[in-house]
Tab-separated table of C-alpha atoms in Angstrom:
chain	number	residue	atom	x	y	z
A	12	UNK	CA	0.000	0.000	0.000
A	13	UNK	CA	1.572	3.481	-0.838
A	14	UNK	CA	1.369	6.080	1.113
A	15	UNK	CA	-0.994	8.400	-1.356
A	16	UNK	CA	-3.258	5.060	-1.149
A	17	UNK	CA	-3.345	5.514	2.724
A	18	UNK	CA	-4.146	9.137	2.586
A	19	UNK	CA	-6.749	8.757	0.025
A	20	UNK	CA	-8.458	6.009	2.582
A	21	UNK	CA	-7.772	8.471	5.274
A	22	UNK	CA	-9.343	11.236	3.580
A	23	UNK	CA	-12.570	9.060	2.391
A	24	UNK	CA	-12.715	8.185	6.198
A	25	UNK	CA	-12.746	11.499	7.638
A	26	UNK	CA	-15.673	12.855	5.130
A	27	UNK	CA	-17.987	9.749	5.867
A	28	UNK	CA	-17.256	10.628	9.636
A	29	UNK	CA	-18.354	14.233	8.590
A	30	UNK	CA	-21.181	12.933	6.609
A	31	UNK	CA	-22.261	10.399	9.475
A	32	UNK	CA	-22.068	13.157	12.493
A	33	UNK	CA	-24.222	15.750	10.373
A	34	UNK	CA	-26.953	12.902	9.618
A	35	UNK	CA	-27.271	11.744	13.135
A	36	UNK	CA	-27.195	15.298	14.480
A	37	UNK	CA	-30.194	16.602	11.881
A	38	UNK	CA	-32.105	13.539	12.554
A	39	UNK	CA	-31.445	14.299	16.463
A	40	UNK	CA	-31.855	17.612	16.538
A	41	UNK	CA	-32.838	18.813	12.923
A	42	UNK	CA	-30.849	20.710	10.705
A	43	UNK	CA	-30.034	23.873	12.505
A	44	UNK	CA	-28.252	22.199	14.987
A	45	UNK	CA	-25.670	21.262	12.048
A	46	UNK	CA	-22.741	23.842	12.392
A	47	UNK	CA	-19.417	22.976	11.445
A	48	UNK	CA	-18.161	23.847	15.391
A	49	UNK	CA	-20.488	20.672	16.442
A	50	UNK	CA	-19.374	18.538	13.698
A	51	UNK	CA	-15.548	19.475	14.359
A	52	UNK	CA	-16.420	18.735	18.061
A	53	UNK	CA	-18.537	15.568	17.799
A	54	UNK	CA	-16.269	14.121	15.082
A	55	UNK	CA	-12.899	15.197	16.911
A	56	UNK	CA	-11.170	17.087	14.027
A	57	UNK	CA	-10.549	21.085	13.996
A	58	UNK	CA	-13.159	23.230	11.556
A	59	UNK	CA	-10.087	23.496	9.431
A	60	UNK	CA	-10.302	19.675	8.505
A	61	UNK	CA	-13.973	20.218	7.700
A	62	UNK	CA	-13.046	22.935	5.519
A	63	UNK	CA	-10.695	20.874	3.697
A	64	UNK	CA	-12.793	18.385	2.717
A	65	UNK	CA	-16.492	20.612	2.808
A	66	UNK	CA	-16.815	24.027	1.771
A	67	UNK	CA	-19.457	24.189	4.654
A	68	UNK	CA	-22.784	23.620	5.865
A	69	UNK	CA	-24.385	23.772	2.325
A	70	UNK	CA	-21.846	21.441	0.684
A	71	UNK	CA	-22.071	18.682	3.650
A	72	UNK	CA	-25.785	18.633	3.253
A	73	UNK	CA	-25.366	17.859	-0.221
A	74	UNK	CA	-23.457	14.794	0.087
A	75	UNK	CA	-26.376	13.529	3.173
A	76	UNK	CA	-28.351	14.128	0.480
A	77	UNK	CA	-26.567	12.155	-2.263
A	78	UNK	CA	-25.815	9.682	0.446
A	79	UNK	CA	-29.544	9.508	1.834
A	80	UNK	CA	-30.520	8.824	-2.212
A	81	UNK	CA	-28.297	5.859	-2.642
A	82	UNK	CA	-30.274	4.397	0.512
A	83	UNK	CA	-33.591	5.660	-0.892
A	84	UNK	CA	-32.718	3.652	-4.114
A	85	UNK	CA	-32.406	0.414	-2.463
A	86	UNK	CA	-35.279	0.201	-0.238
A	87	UNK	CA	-37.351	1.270	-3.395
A	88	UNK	CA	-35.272	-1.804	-5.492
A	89	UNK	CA	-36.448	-4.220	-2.620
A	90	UNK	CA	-39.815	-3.171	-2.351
A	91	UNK	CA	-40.382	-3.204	-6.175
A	92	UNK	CA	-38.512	-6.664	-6.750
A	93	UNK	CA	-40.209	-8.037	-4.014
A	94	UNK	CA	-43.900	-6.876	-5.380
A	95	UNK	CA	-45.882	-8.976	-7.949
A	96	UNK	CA	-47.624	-7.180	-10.212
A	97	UNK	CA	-47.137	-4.051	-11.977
A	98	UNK	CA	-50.337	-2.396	-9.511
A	99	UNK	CA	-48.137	-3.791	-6.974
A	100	UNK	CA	-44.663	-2.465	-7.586
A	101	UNK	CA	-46.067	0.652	-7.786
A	102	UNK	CA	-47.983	0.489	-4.144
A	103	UNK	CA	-44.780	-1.060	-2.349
A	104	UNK	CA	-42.918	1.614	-3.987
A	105	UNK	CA	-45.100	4.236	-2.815
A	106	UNK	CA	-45.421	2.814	0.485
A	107	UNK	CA	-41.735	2.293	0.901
A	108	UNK	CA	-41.312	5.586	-0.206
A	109	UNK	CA	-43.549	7.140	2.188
A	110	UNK	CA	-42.157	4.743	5.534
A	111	UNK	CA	-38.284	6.180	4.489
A	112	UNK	CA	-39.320	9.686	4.859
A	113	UNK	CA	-41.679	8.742	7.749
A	114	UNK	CA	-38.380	7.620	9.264
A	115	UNK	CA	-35.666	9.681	8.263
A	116	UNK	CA	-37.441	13.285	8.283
A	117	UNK	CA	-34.488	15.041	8.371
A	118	UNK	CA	-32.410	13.207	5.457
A	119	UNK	CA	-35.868	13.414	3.824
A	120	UNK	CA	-35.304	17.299	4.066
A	121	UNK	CA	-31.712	17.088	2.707
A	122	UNK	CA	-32.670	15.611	-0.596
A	123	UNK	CA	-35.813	16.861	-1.028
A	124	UNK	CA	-36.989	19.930	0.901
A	125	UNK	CA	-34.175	22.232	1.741
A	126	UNK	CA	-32.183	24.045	-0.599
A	127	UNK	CA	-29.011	21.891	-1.644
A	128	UNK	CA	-26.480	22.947	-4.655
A	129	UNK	CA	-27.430	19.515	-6.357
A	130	UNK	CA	-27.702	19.144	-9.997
A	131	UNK	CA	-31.551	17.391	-10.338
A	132	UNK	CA	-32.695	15.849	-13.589
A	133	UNK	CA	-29.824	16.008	-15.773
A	134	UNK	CA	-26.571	13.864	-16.605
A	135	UNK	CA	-24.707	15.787	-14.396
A	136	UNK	CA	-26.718	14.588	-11.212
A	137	UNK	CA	-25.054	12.464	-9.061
A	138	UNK	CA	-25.353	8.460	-9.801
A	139	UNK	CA	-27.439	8.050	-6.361
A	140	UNK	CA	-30.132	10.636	-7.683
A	141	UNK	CA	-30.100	9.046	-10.991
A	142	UNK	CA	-30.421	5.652	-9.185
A	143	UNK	CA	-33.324	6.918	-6.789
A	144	UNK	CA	-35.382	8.220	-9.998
A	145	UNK	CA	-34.653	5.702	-11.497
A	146	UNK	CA	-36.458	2.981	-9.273
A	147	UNK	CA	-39.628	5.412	-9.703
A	148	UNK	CA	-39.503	4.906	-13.596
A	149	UNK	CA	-38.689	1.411	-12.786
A	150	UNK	CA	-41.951	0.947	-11.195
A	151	UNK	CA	-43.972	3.234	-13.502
A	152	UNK	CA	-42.698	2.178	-16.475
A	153	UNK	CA	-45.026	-1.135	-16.855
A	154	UNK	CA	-47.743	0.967	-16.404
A	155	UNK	CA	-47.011	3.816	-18.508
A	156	UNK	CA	-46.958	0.907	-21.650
A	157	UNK	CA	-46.062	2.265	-25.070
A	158	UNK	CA	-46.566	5.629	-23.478
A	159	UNK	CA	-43.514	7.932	-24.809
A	160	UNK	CA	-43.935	10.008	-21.434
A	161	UNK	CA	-42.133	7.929	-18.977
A	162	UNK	CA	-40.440	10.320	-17.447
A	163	UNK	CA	-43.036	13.021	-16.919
A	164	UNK	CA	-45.290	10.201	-15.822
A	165	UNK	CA	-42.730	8.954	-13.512
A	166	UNK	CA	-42.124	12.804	-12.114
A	167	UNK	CA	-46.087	13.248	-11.753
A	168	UNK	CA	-46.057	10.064	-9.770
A	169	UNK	CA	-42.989	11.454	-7.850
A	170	UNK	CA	-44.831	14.461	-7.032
A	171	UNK	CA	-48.239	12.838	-5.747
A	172	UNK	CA	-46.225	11.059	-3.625
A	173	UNK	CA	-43.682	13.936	-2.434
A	174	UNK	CA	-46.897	16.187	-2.109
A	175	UNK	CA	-48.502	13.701	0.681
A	176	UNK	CA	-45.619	13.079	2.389
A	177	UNK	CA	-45.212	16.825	3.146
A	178	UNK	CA	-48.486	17.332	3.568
A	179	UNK	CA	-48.616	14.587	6.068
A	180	UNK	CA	-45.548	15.844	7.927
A	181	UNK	CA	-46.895	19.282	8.378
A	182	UNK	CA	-50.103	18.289	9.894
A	183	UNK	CA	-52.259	19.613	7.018
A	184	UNK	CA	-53.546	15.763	5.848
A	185	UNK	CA	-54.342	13.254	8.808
A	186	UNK	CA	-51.952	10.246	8.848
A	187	UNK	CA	-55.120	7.999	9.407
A	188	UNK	CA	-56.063	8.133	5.795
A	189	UNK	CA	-52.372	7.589	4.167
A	190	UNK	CA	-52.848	4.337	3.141
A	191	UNK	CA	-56.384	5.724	1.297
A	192	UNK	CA	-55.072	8.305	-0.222
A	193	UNK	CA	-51.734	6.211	-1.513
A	194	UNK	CA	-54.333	3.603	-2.875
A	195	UNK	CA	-56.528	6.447	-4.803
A	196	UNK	CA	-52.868	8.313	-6.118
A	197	UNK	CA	-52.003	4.550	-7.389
A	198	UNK	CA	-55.997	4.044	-8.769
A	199	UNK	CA	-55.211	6.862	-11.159
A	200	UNK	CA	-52.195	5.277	-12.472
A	201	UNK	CA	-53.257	1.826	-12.631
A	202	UNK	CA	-57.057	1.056	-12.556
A	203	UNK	CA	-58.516	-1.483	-10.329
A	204	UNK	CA	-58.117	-4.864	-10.898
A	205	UNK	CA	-55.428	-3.983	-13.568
A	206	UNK	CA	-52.421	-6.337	-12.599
């Protein structure tokens, strides 16, 4: 192993530490708590070190974000491999969807809700975004059929789904009815009794 080997490892370590510390402490205590003086602290390096590897606050949210999309992609892979039908795929997708940002509120906000310098729907998005998205047209895409919309479908589908979550979160929609309203956002997508 050379030494620039060693100090590429060492570097990779330190900015998942980084990346780690400022998860756990939004999801604690939500994302104001995130300063680069509590990170330096809870992760045991000087705000210099931070600085060398984030160019603050703004940046390290963006890679919870990318980070929190890689593990958005594969709980949508599993729920949609694991799921029957198309009508299916499409539920467990939108039901895994809605139990990750049930759980994770704050990553939720990283990659979805707060402001992040993140390039969205284009090539030069990160793989995990790409990935994420593309387990939504993974699911959509048997129903959409010789459709040439895919993608627009796929982002409509995206946004029902976005839309309740955040209107769950902030109290406006009861959670009671979730699993209602998830069944009549799939209905219009796939008809009853279409498999």
């Amino acid at each position: 192993m050379t030494i620039q080997t060693r100090r590429e490892r060492e570097r990779a370590e330190r900015e998942r530490l980084i990346v780690t510390a400022a998860r756990e402490l939004a999801e604690t205590e939500g994302w104001d708590a995130v300063t680069t003086r509590r990170l330096a602290d809870r992760i045991e390096y000087s705000q210099p070190v931070l600085y060398s590897h984030f160019t603050g606050k703004d940046a390290i949210m963006a890679a919870v974000a990318v980070q929190g999309c890689a593990d958005l992609a594969g709980e949508l892979r599993a729920a949609r491999s694991a799921a029957g039908s198309a009508r299916e795929a499409l539920a467990a997708v939108g039901g895994a969807y809605t139990a990750f940002a049930r759980r994770r509120p704050a990553l939720y906000d990283a990659m979805f809700t707060l402001a992040v310098d993140l390039p969205f729907a284009t090539p030069e998005a990160p793989a995990a975004l790409r990935e994420a998205f593309g387990e939504l047209v993974r699911a959509v895409r048997p129903i959409a059929a010789e459709r040439a919309d895919t993608g627009l479908l796929t982002e409509t589908y995206w946004a029902g789904l976005h839309g309740l979550v955040t209107l769950m979160r902030s109290g406006r929609l009861p959670e009671e009815a979730h699993e209602q309203r998830l069944a009549l956002l799939i209905g219009h997508f796939v008809p009853p009794g279409t498999s």
